[in-house]
Short mmCIF file of C-alpha atoms in Angstrom, two decimals:
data_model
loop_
_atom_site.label_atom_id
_atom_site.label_comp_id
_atom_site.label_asym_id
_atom_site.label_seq_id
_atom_site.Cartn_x
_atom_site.Cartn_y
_atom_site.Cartn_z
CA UNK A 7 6.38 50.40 -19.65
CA UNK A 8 9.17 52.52 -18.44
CA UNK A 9 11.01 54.59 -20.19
CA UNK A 10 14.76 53.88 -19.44
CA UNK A 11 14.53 50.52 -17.31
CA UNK A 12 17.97 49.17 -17.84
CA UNK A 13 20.00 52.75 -17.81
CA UNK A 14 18.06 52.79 -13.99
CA UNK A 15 19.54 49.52 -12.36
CA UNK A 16 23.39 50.66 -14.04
CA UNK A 17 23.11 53.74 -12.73
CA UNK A 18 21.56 52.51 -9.13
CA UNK A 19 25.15 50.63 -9.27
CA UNK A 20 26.94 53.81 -9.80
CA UNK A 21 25.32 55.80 -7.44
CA UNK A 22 25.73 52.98 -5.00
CA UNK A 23 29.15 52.76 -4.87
CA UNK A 24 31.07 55.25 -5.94
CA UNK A 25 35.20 54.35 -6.93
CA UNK A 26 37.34 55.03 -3.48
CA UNK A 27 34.95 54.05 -1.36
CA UNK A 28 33.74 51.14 0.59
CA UNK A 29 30.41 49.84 0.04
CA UNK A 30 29.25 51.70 3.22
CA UNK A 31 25.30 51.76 4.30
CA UNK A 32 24.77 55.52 3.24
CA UNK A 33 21.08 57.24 4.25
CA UNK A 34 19.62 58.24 0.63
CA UNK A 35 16.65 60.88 2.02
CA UNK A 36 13.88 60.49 0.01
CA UNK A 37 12.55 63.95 1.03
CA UNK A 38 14.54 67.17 -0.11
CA UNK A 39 13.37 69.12 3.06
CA UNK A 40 14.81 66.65 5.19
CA UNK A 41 17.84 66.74 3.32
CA UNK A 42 17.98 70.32 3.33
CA UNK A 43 17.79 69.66 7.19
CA UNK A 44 20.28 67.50 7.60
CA UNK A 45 22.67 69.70 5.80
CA UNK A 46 21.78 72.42 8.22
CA UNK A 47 22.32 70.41 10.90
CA UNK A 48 25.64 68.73 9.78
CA UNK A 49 27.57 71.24 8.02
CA UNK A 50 27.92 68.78 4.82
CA UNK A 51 26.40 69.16 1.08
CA UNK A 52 24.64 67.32 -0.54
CA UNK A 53 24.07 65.37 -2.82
CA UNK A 54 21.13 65.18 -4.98
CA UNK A 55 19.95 62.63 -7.41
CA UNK A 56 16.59 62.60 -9.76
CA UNK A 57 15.70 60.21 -11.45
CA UNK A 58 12.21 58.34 -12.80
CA UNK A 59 11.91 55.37 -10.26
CA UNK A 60 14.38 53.25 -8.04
CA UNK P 1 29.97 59.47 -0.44
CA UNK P 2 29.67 59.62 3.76
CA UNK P 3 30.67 63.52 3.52
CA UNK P 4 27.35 64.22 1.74
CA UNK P 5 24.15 64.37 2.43
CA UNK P 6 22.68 62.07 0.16
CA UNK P 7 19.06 62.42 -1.60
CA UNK P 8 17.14 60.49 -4.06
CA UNK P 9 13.79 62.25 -5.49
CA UNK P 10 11.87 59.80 -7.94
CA UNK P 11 8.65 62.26 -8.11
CA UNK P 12 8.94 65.68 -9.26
CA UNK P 13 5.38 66.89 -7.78
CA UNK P 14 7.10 69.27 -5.68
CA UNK P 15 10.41 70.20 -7.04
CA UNK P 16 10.96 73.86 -7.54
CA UNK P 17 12.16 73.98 -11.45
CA UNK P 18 13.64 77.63 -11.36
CA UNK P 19 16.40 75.90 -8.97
CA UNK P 20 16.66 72.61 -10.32
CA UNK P 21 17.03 73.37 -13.51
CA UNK P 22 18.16 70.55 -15.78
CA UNK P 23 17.16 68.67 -19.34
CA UNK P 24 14.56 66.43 -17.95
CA UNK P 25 15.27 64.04 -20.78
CA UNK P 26 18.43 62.49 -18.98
CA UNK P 27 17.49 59.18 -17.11
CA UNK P 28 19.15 60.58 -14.20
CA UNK P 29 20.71 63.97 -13.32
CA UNK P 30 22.07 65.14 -9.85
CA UNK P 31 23.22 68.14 -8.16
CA UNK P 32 25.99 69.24 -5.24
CA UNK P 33 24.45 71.81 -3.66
CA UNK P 34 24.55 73.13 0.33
CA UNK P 35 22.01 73.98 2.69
CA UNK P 36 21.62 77.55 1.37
CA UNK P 37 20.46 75.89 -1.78
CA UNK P 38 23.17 77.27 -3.50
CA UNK P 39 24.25 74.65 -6.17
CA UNK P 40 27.87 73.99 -6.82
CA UNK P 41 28.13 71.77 -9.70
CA UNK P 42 26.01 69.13 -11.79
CA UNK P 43 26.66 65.90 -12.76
CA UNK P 44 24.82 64.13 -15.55
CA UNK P 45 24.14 64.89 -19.28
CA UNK P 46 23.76 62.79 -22.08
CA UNK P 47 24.15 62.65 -25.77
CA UNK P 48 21.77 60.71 -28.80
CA UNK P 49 23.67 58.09 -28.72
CA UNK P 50 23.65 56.37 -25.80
CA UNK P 51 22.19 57.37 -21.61
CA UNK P 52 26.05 57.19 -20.21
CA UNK P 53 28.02 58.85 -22.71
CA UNK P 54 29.65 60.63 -19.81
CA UNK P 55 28.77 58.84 -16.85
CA UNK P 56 31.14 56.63 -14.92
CA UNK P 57 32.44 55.75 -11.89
CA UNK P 58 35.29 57.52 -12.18
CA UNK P 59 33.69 61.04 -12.86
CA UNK P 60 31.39 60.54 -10.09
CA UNK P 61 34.02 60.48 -8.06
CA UNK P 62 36.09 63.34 -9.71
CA UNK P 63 32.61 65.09 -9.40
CA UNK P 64 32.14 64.16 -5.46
CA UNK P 65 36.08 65.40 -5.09
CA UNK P 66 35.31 68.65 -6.70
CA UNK P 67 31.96 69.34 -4.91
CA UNK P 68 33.99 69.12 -1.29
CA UNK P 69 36.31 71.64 -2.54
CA UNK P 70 33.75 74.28 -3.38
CA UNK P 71 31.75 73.55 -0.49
CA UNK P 72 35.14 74.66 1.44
CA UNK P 73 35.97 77.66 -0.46
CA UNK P 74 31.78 78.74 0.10
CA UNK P 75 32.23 78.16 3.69
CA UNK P 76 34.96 80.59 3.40
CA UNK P 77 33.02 82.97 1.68
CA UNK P 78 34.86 82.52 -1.28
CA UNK P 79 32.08 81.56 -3.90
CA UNK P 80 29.55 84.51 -4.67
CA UNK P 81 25.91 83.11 -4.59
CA UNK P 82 24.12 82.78 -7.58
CA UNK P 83 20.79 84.12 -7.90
CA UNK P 84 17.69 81.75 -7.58
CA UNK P 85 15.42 81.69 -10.91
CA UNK P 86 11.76 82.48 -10.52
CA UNK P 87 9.48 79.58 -8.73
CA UNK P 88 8.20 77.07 -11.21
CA UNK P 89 6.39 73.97 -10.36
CA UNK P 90 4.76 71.12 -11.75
CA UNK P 91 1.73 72.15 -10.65
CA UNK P 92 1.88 75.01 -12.38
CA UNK P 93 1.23 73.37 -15.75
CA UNK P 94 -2.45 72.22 -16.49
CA UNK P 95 -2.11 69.51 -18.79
CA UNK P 96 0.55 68.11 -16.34
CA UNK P 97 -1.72 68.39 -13.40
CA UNK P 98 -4.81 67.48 -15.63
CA UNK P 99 -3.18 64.01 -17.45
CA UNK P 100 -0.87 63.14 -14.44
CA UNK P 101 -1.03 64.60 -11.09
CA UNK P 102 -4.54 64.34 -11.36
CA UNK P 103 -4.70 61.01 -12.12
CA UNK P 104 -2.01 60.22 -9.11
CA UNK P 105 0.36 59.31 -12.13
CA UNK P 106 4.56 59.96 -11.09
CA UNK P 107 5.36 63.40 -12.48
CA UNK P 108 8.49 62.16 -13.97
CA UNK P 109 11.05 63.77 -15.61
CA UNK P 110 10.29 63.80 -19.45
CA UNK P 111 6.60 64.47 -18.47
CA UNK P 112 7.73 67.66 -17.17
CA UNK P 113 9.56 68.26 -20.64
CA UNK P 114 7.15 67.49 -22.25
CA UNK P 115 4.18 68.92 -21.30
CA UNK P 116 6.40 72.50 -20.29
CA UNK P 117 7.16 72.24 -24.57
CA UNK P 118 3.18 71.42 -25.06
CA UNK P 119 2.24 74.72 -23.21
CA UNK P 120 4.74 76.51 -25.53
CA UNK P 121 3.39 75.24 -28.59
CA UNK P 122 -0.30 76.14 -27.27
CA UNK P 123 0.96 79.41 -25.91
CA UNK P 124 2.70 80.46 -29.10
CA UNK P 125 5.76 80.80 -27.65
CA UNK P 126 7.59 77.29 -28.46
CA UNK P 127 10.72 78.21 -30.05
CA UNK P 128 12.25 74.34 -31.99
CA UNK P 129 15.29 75.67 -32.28
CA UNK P 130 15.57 76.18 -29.06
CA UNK P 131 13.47 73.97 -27.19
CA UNK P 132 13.29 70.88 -28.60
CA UNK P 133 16.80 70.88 -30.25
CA UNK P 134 18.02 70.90 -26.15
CA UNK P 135 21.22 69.98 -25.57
CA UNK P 136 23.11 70.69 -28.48
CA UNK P 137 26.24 67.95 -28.92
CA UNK P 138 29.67 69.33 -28.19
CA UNK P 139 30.92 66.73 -31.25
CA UNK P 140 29.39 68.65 -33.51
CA UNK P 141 31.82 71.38 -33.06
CA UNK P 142 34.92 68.99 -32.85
CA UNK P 143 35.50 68.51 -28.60
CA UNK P 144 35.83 64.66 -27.63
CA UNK P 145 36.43 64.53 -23.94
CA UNK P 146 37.94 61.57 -22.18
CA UNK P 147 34.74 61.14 -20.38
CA UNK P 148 36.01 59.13 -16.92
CA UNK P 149 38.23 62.27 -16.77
CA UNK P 150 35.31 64.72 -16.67
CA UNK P 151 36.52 68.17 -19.03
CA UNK P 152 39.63 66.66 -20.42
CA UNK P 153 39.81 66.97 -24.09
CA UNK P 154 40.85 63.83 -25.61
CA UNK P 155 40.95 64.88 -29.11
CA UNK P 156 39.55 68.21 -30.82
CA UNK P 157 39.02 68.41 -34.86
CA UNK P 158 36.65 71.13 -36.91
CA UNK P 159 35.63 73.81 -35.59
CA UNK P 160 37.26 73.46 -31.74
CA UNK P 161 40.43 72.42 -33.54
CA UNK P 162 40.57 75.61 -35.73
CA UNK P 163 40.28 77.46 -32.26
CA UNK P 164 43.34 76.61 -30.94
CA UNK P 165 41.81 73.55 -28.79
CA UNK P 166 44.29 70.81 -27.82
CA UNK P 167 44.18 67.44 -26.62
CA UNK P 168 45.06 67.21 -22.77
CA UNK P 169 43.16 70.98 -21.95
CA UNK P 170 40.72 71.02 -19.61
CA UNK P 171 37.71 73.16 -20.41
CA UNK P 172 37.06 75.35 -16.96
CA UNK P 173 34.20 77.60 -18.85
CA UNK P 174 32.14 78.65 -21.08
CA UNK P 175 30.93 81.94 -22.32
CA UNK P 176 32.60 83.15 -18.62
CA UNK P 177 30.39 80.60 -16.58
CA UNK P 178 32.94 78.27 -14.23
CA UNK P 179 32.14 74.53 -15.33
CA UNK P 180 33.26 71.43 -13.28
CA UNK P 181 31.60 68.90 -14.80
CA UNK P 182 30.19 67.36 -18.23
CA UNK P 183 26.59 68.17 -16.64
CA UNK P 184 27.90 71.79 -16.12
CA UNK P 185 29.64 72.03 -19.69
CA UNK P 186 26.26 70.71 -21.39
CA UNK P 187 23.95 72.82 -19.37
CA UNK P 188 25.65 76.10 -20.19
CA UNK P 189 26.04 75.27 -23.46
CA UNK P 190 22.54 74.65 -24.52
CA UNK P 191 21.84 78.05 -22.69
CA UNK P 192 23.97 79.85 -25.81
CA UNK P 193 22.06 81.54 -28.23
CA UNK P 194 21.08 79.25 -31.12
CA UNK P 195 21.77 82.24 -33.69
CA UNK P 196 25.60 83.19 -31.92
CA UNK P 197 27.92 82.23 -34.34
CA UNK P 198 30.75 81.42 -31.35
CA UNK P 199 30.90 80.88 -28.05
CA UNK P 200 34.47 81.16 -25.52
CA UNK P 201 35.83 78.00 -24.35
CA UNK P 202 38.29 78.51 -21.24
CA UNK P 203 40.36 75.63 -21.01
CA UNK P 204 43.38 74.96 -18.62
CA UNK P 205 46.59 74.26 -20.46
CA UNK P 206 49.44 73.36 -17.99
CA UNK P 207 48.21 75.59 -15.58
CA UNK P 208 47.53 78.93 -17.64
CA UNK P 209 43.64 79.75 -18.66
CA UNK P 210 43.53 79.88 -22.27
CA UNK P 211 40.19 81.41 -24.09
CA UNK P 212 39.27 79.83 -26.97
CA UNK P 213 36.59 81.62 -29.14
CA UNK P 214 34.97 78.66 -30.89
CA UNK P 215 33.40 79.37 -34.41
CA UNK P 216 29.46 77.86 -34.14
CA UNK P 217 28.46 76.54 -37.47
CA UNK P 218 25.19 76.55 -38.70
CA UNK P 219 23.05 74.53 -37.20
CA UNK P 220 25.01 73.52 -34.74
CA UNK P 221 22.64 73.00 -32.40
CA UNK P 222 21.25 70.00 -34.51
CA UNK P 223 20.88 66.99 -32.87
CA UNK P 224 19.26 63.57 -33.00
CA UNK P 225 15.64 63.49 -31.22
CA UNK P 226 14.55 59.62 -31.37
CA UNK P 227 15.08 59.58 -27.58
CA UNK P 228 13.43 62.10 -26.19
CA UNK P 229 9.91 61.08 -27.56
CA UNK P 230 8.42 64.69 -28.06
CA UNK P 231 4.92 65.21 -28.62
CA UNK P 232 5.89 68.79 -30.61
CA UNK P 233 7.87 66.88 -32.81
CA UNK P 234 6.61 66.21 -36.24
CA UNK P 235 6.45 62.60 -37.16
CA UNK P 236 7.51 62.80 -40.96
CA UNK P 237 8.81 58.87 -41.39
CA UNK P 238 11.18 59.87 -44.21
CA UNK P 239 14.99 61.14 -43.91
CA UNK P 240 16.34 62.99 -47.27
CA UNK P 241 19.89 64.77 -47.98
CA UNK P 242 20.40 68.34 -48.80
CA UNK P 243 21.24 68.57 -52.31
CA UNK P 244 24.20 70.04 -53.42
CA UNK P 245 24.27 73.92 -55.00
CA UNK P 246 25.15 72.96 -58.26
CA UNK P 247 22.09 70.22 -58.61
CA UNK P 248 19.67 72.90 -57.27
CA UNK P 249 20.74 75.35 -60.17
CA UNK P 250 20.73 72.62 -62.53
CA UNK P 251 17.09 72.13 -61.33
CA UNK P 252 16.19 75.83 -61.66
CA UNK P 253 15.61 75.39 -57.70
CA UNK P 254 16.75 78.31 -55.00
CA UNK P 255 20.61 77.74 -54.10
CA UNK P 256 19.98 78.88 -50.82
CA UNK P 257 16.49 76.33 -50.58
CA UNK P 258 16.03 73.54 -48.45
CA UNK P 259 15.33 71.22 -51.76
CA UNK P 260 16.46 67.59 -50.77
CA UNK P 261 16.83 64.34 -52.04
CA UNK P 262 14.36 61.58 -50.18
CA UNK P 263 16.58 58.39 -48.82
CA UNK P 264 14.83 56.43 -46.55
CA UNK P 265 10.71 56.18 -46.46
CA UNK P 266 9.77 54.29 -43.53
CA UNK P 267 7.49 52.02 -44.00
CA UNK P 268 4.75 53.44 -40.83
CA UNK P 269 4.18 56.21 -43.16
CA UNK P 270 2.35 54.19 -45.64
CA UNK P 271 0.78 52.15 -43.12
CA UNK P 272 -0.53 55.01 -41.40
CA UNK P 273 -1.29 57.36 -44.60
CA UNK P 274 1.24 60.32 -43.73
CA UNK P 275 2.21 60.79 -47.28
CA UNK P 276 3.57 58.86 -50.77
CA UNK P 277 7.14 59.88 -50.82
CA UNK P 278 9.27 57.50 -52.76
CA UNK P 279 13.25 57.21 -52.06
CA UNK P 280 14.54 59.49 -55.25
CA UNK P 281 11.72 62.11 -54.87
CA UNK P 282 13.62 65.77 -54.45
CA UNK P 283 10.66 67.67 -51.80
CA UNK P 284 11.75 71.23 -52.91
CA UNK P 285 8.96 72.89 -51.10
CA UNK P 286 6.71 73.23 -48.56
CA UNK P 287 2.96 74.71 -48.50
CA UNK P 288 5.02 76.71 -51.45
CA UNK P 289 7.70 77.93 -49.28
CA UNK P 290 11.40 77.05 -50.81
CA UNK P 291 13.73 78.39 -48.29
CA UNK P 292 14.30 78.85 -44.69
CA UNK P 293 17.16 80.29 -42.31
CA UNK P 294 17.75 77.35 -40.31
CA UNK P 295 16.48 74.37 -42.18
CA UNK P 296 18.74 72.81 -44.84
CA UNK P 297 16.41 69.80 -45.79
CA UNK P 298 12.99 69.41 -46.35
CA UNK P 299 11.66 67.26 -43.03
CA UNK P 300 13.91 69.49 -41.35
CA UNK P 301 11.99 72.21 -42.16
CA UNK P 302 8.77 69.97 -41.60
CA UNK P 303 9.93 69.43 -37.92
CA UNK P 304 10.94 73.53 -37.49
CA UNK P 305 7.79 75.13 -38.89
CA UNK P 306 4.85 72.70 -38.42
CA UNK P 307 2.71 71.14 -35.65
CA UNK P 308 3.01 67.75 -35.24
CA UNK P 309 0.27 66.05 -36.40
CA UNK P 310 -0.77 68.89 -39.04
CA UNK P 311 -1.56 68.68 -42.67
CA UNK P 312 0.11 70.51 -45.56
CA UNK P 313 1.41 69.99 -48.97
CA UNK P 314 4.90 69.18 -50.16
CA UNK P 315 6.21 70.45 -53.63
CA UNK P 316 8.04 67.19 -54.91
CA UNK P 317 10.12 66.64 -57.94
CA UNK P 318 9.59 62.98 -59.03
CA UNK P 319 11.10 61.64 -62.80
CA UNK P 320 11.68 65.20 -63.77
CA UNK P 321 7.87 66.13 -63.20
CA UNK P 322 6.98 68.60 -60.34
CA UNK P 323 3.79 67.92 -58.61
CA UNK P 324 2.23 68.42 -55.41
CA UNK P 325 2.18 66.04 -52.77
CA UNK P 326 -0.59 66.18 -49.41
CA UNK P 327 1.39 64.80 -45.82
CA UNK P 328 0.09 64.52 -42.50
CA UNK P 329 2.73 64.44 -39.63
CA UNK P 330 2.12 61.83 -36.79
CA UNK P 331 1.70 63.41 -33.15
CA UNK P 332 3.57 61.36 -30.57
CA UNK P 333 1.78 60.15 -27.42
CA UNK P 334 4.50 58.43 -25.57
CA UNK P 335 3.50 57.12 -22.45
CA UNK P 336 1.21 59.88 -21.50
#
């Protein structure tokens, strides 16, 4: 049993495509080293989501 | 979105808590942050009533906007850094690593509540007020924001209202503390001492900063806990209302008590032999205890100063006849 199922697939949605911008393919790191890395080597921020399960 | 980095962590085995600080009982919560791990703004939060109180597209977006523009201004060396709070991992909590790493069970976010609130409890140092009333509600004091448009105050009434606070401000801080976002307003606000009695608002009226000292009522950290599932939370099954200063001196009871009237007896506590409260019954005590700073009816009290799961006796008034009353509270084991 999970805990918040259906607040998970609305908030996939949001996170997905955020107002503004196209539905582009966007890299979601799944690893917050590698993200940290990528940062480093990019110049950009990040951004970080946590949640229970995709 | 393509001028981020973007990251999505679903297991928090090795997530460094002193950074990533946040209410783990939010289905999702997310930070801007830059390579220095120096975080510029949160974006999340949630209230009793519902997951997305103040989520939304538009927000997000307001959110992504606002993390750019600090990510410029700390490129420019215009942000100070914020300190980093001590290391603290999952792993660092045995009944965590005992029940679910160990068992190569997710470490998931309300298991890492949880079982952090457990170690209080067994520690001594669990403090209700302030740990499992998290995330006290900004209603309660009167601020409704127009949640798509992140700190705008939509309407303000009470104690917010009394303070000056207007519709169309924009809170910008609290208690000094820059905040961008609902996630930012919540999290600073649940750090404020329960026992302050106010707490500054900032807000941006048509340009000028305008402090707001906001009276804090008592208990205004109360809030609804059916989501969150605690296992330190006393199970009690029946809700009662305060009673009134005039009915407790008519009933020879303490005006400052927590005497209250029972309204609602849920049937689980029969089934499950917690107690024999009938709606009516006026609980007036407590293992012989009448009063209490912070707790203004009697299962409040019962949730405040007893463990979950713990026996004691009530003092209950019933047809004009005072007698004493055993109750067991249930311990939760939600998905453990």
């Amino acid at each position: 049993m999970r805990l918040f199922p259906v607040s998970l697939l609305l908030l996939s949605a949001l996170t997905a495509f955020p107002a503004g911008l196209a539905a582009q393919e966007l890299h979601w790191f799944d690893s917050y080293d590698a993200a940290l890395e990528e940062a480093r080597r990019t110049g950009k921020p990040i951004f970080l989501e946590y949640r229970c399960s995709p | 979105m393509s001028e981020y980095v973007t990251a999505r962590i679903i297991r928090l085995d090795e997530v460094d808590f002193g950074l990533f600080d946040w209410d783990r009982h939010n289905t999702v919560y997310f930070f801007v942050l830059n390579a220095d791990e120096q975080i510029y703004l949160r974006y999340g939060g949630r209230d009793a009533r519902s997951f997305d109180s103040y989520l939304g597209l538009e927000s997000l977006e307001l959110a992504l906007e606002k993390g750019l523009e600090l990510h410029e201004k700390y490129k420019a060396g215009e942000l100070p850094k914020k300190p980093r709070g001590a290391p603290d991992f999952a792993k660092d909590y045995p009944l965590l690593v005992e029940r679910t790493i160990g068992n190569g069970a997710c470490v998931e976010c309300h298991l890492v509540n949880d079982y952090k609130a457990q170690h209080k409890e067994l520690d001594g140092t669990l403090d209700k007020v302030r740990d499992m009333y998290r995330s006290p509600d900004i209603r309660t004091i009167g601020i409704h924001l127009d949640a798509p448009k992140g700190l705008l105050v939509a309407s303000a009434e009470g104690m917010a209202q009394a303070a000056g606070m207007q519709p169309g401000d924009t809170i910008t801080a609290l208690e000094g503390v820059p905040v961008y976002t609902f996630g930012d307003l919540q999290y600073n606000y649940d750090k404020v001492d329960r026992a302050a009695r106010s707490a500054t608002f900032t807000v941006d009226r048509a340009g000028e900063s305008v402090d707001l000292a906001v009276e804090l009522p008592l208990r205004w950290w109360l809030t609804n806990l059916d989501f969150r599932h605690w296992t330190i939370e006393p199970r009690v099954y029946f809700e009662s209302d305060p009673l009134t200063a005039e009915e407790k001196r008519s009933l020879d009871l303490p005006e400052d008590g927590f005497a209250s009237r029972v309204r609602l007896v849920e049937g689980v506590a029969g089934l499950l032999g917690l107690h024999e409260l009938k709606v009516g019954d006026i609980v007036y005590g407590v293992a012989g205890v009448q009063t209490d700073p912070d707790a203004n009816s009697a299962e409040l009290y019962l949730k405040l100063r007893t463990k979950s799961g713990s026996e004691t006796t009530l003092q209950v008034l019933r047809d004009g006849e005072r007698i004493e009353m055993p109750l067991k509270s249930a311990r939760m084991g939600f998905r453990k």
